[in-house]
Short mmCIF file of C-alpha atoms in Angstrom, two decimals:
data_model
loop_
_atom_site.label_atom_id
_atom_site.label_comp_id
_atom_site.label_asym_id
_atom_site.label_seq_id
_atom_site.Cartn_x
_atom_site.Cartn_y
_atom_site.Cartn_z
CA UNK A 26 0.00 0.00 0.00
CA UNK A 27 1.34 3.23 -1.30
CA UNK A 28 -0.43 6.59 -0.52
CA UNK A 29 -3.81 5.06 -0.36
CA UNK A 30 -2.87 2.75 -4.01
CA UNK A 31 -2.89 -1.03 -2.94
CA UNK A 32 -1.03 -3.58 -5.62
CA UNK A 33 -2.91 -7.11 -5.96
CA UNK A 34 -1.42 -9.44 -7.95
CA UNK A 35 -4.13 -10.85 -11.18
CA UNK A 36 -2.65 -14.46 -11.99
CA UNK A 37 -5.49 -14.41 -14.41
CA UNK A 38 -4.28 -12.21 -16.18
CA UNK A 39 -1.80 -13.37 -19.15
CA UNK A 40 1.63 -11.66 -19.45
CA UNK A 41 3.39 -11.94 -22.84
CA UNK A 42 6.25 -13.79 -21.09
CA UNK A 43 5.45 -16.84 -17.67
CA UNK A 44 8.08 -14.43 -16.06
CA UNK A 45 5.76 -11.34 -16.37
CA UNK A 46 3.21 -10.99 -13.59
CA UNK A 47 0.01 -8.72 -13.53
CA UNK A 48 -0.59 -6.01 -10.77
CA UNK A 49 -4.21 -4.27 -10.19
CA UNK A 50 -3.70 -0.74 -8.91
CA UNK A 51 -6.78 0.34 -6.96
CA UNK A 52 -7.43 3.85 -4.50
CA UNK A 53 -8.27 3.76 -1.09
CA UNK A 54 -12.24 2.45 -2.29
CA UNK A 55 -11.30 0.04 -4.33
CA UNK A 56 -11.56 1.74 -7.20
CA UNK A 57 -9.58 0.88 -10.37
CA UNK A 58 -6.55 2.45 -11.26
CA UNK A 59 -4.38 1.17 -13.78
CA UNK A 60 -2.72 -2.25 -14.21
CA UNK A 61 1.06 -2.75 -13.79
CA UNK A 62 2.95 -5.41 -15.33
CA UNK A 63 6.60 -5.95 -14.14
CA UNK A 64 9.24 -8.15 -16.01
CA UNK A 65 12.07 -8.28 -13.47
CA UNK A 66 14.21 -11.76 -14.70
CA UNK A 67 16.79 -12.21 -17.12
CA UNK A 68 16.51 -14.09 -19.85
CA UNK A 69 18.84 -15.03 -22.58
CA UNK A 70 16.89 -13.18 -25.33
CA UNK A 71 16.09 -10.34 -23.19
CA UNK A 72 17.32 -6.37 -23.45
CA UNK A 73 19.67 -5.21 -20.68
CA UNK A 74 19.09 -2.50 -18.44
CA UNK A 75 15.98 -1.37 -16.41
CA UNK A 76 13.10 1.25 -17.73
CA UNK A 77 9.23 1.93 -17.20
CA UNK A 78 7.24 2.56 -20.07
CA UNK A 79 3.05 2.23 -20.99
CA UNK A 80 1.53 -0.22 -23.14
CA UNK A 81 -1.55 2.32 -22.43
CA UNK A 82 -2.01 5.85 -21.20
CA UNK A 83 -4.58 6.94 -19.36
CA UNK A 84 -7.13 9.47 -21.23
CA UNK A 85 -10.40 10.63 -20.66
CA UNK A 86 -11.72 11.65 -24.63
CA UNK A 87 -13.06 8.09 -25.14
CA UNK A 88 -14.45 7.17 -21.81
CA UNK A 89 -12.46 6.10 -18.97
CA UNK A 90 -9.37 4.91 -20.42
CA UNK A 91 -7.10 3.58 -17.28
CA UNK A 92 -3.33 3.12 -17.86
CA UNK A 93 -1.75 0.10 -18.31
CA UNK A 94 2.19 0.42 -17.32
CA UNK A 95 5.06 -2.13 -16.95
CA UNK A 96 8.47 -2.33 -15.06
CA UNK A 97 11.29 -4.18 -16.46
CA UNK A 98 14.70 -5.25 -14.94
CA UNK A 99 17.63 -7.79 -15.45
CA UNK A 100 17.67 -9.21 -12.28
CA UNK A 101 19.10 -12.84 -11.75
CA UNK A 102 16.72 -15.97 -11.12
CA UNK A 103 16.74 -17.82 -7.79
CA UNK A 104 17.44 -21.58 -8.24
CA UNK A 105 14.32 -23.52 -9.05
CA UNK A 106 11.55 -24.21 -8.49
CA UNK A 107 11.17 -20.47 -6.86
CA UNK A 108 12.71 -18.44 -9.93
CA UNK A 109 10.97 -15.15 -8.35
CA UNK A 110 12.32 -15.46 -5.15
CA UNK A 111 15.60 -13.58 -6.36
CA UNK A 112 18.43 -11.54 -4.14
CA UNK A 113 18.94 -7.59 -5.31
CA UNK A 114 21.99 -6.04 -4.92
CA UNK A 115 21.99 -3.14 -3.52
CA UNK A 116 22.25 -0.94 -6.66
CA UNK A 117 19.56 -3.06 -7.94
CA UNK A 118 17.04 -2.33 -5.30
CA UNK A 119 17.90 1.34 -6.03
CA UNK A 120 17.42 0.92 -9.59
CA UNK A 121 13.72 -1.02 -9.45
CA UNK A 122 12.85 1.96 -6.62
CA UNK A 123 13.78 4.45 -8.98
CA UNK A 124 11.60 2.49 -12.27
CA UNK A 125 8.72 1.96 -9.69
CA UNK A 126 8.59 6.11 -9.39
CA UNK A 127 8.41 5.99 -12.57
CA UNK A 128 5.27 3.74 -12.89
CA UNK A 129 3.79 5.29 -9.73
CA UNK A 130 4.11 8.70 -11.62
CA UNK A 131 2.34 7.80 -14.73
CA UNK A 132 -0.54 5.66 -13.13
CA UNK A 133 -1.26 8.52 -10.88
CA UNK A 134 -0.69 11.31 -12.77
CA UNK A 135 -4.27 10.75 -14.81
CA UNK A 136 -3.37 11.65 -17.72
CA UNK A 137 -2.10 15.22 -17.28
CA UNK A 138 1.69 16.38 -19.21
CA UNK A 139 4.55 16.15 -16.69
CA UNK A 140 7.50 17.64 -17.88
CA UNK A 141 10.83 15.31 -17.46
CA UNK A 142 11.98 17.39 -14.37
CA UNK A 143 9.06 16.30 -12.66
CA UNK A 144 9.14 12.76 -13.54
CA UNK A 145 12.82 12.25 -12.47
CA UNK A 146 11.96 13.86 -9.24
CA UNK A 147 9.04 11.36 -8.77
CA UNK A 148 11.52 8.57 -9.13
CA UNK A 149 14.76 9.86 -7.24
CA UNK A 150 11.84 10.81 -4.20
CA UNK A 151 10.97 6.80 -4.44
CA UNK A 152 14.57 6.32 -3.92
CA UNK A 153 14.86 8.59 -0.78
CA UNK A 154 11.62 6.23 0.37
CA UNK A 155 13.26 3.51 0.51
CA UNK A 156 16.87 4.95 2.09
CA UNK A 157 14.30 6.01 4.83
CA UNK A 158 12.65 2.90 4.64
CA UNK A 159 16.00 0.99 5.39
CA UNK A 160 16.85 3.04 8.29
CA UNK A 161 13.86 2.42 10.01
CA UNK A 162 13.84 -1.14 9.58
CA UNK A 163 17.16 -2.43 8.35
CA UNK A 164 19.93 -0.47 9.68
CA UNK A 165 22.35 -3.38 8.81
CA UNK A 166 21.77 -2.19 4.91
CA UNK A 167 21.16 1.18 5.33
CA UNK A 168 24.84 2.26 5.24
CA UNK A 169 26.00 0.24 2.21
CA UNK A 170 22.68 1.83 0.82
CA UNK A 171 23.08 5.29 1.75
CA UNK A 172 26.71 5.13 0.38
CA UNK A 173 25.67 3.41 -3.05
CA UNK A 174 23.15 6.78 -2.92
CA UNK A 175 25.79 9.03 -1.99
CA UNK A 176 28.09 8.07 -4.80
CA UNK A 177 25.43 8.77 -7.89
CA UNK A 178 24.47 12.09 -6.15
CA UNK A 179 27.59 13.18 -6.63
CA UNK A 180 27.80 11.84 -10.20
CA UNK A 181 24.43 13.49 -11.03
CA UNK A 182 25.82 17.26 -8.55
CA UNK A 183 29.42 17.26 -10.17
CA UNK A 184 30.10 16.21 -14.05
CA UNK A 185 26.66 16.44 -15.35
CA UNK A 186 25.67 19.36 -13.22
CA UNK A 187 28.72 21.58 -14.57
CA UNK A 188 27.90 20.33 -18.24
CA UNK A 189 23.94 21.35 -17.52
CA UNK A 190 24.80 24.94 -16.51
CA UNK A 191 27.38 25.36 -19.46
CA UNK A 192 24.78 24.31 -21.65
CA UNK A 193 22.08 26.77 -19.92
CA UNK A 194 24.36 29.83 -21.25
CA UNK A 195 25.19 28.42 -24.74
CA UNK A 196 22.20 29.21 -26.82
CA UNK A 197 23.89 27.03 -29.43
CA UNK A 198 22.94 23.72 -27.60
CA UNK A 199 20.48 21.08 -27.52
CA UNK A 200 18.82 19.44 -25.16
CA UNK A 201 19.49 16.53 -23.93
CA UNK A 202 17.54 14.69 -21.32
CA UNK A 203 19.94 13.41 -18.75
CA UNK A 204 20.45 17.39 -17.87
CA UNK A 205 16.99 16.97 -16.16
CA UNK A 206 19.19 14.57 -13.69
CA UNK A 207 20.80 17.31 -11.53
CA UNK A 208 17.63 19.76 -11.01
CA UNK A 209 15.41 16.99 -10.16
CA UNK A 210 17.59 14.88 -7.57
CA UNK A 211 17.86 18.37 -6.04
CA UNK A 212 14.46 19.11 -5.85
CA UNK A 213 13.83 15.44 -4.27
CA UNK A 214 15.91 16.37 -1.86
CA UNK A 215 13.44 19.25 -1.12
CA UNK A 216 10.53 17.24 -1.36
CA UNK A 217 12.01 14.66 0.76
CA UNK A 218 11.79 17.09 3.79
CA UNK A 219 8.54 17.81 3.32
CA UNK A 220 6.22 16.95 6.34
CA UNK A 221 2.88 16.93 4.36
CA UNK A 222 2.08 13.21 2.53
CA UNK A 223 -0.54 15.57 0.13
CA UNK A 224 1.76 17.78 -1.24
CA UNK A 225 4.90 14.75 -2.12
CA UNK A 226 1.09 12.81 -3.65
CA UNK A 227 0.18 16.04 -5.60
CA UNK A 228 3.62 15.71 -7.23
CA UNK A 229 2.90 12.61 -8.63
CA UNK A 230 0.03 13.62 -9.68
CA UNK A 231 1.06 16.38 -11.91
CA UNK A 232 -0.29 18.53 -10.06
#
């Protein structure tokens, strides 16, 4: 359960791979949300890496069009006959955190345009939730956590964020999107400290 969202796995519902499980998103009365897939294994004739994207977004033109979004990840199988019950490292945790903000994001943001800023600050802020997570219940992983944290911060606040304001004063340049990096793990640092659940929700809501 996620601010008021509860996840509930639909094993009747087909994904295009046995590996790929179905998630119903619903609000706090049950009402329907979205659907999530997520695709976390590897598999031999699978693309590296981890992203989010939508096989559906959610619109209101044509009725009540709910999004459908899915999570992928390379993460290695467990031994049979449990293949799901895998062990993250900790970079990986950070890394399906991160993609999860991303899903969270664009299930709740109904529809509305959020500009790339705002979407990498919904996923960096999912990272801070679980650092905080970690310290309150696992302080034996919270250090090797916080440091793995630590370590891209200053990736995202020193190379890329001197190459993002030398850009900003050369009219000459183009965008590119990883210069949304530096502004928005800055801002989730803001919106980390904030006290009130409504405004962080409002966020990922686009609004």
């Amino acid at each position: 359960r996620l601010y008021g969202l509860s996840f509930t796995r639909r094993a009747d519902i087909a994904g295009y791979h046995p590996d790929v499980w179905a998630w119903e998103v619903t609000d706090r009365d049950g009402g329907a949300v979205g659907l999530l897939y997520t695709d976390y294994l590897a598999r031999p004739d699978k693309h590296g890496g981890a992203w989010m994207g939508s096989l559906r977004v959610q619109e209101a033109m044509d009725g009540d069009v709910r999004p459908v979004v899915y999570l992928v990840a390379n993460f290695a199988a467990a031994p049979p006959p449990d293949r799901g019950a895998t062990r993250l490292s900790i970079d990986e945790a950070r890394t399906l955190f991160h993609e999860f903000g991303h899903a969270l994001q664009i299930t709740a943001s109904g529809g509305r345009f959020v500009t790339p800023v705002i979407r990498e600050l919904c996923a960096f802020t999912t990272e801070i939730a679980l650092l905080r997570y970690c310290k309150a219940h696992d302080p034996h992983r919270y250090g090797t956590l916080f440091g793995n944290w630590q370590a891209d911060s200053q990736r995202y606040f020193g190379k890329l964020a001197t190459e993002f304001a030398a850009a900003l004063s050369d009219d000459d340049n183009q965008y590119e999107y990883r210069w949304n990096y530096p502004l928005a793990r800055l801002l989730s640092l803001d919106l980390a400290n904030c006290q009130s659940e409504e405004r962080v929700w409002n966020v990922f809501c686009g609004e």
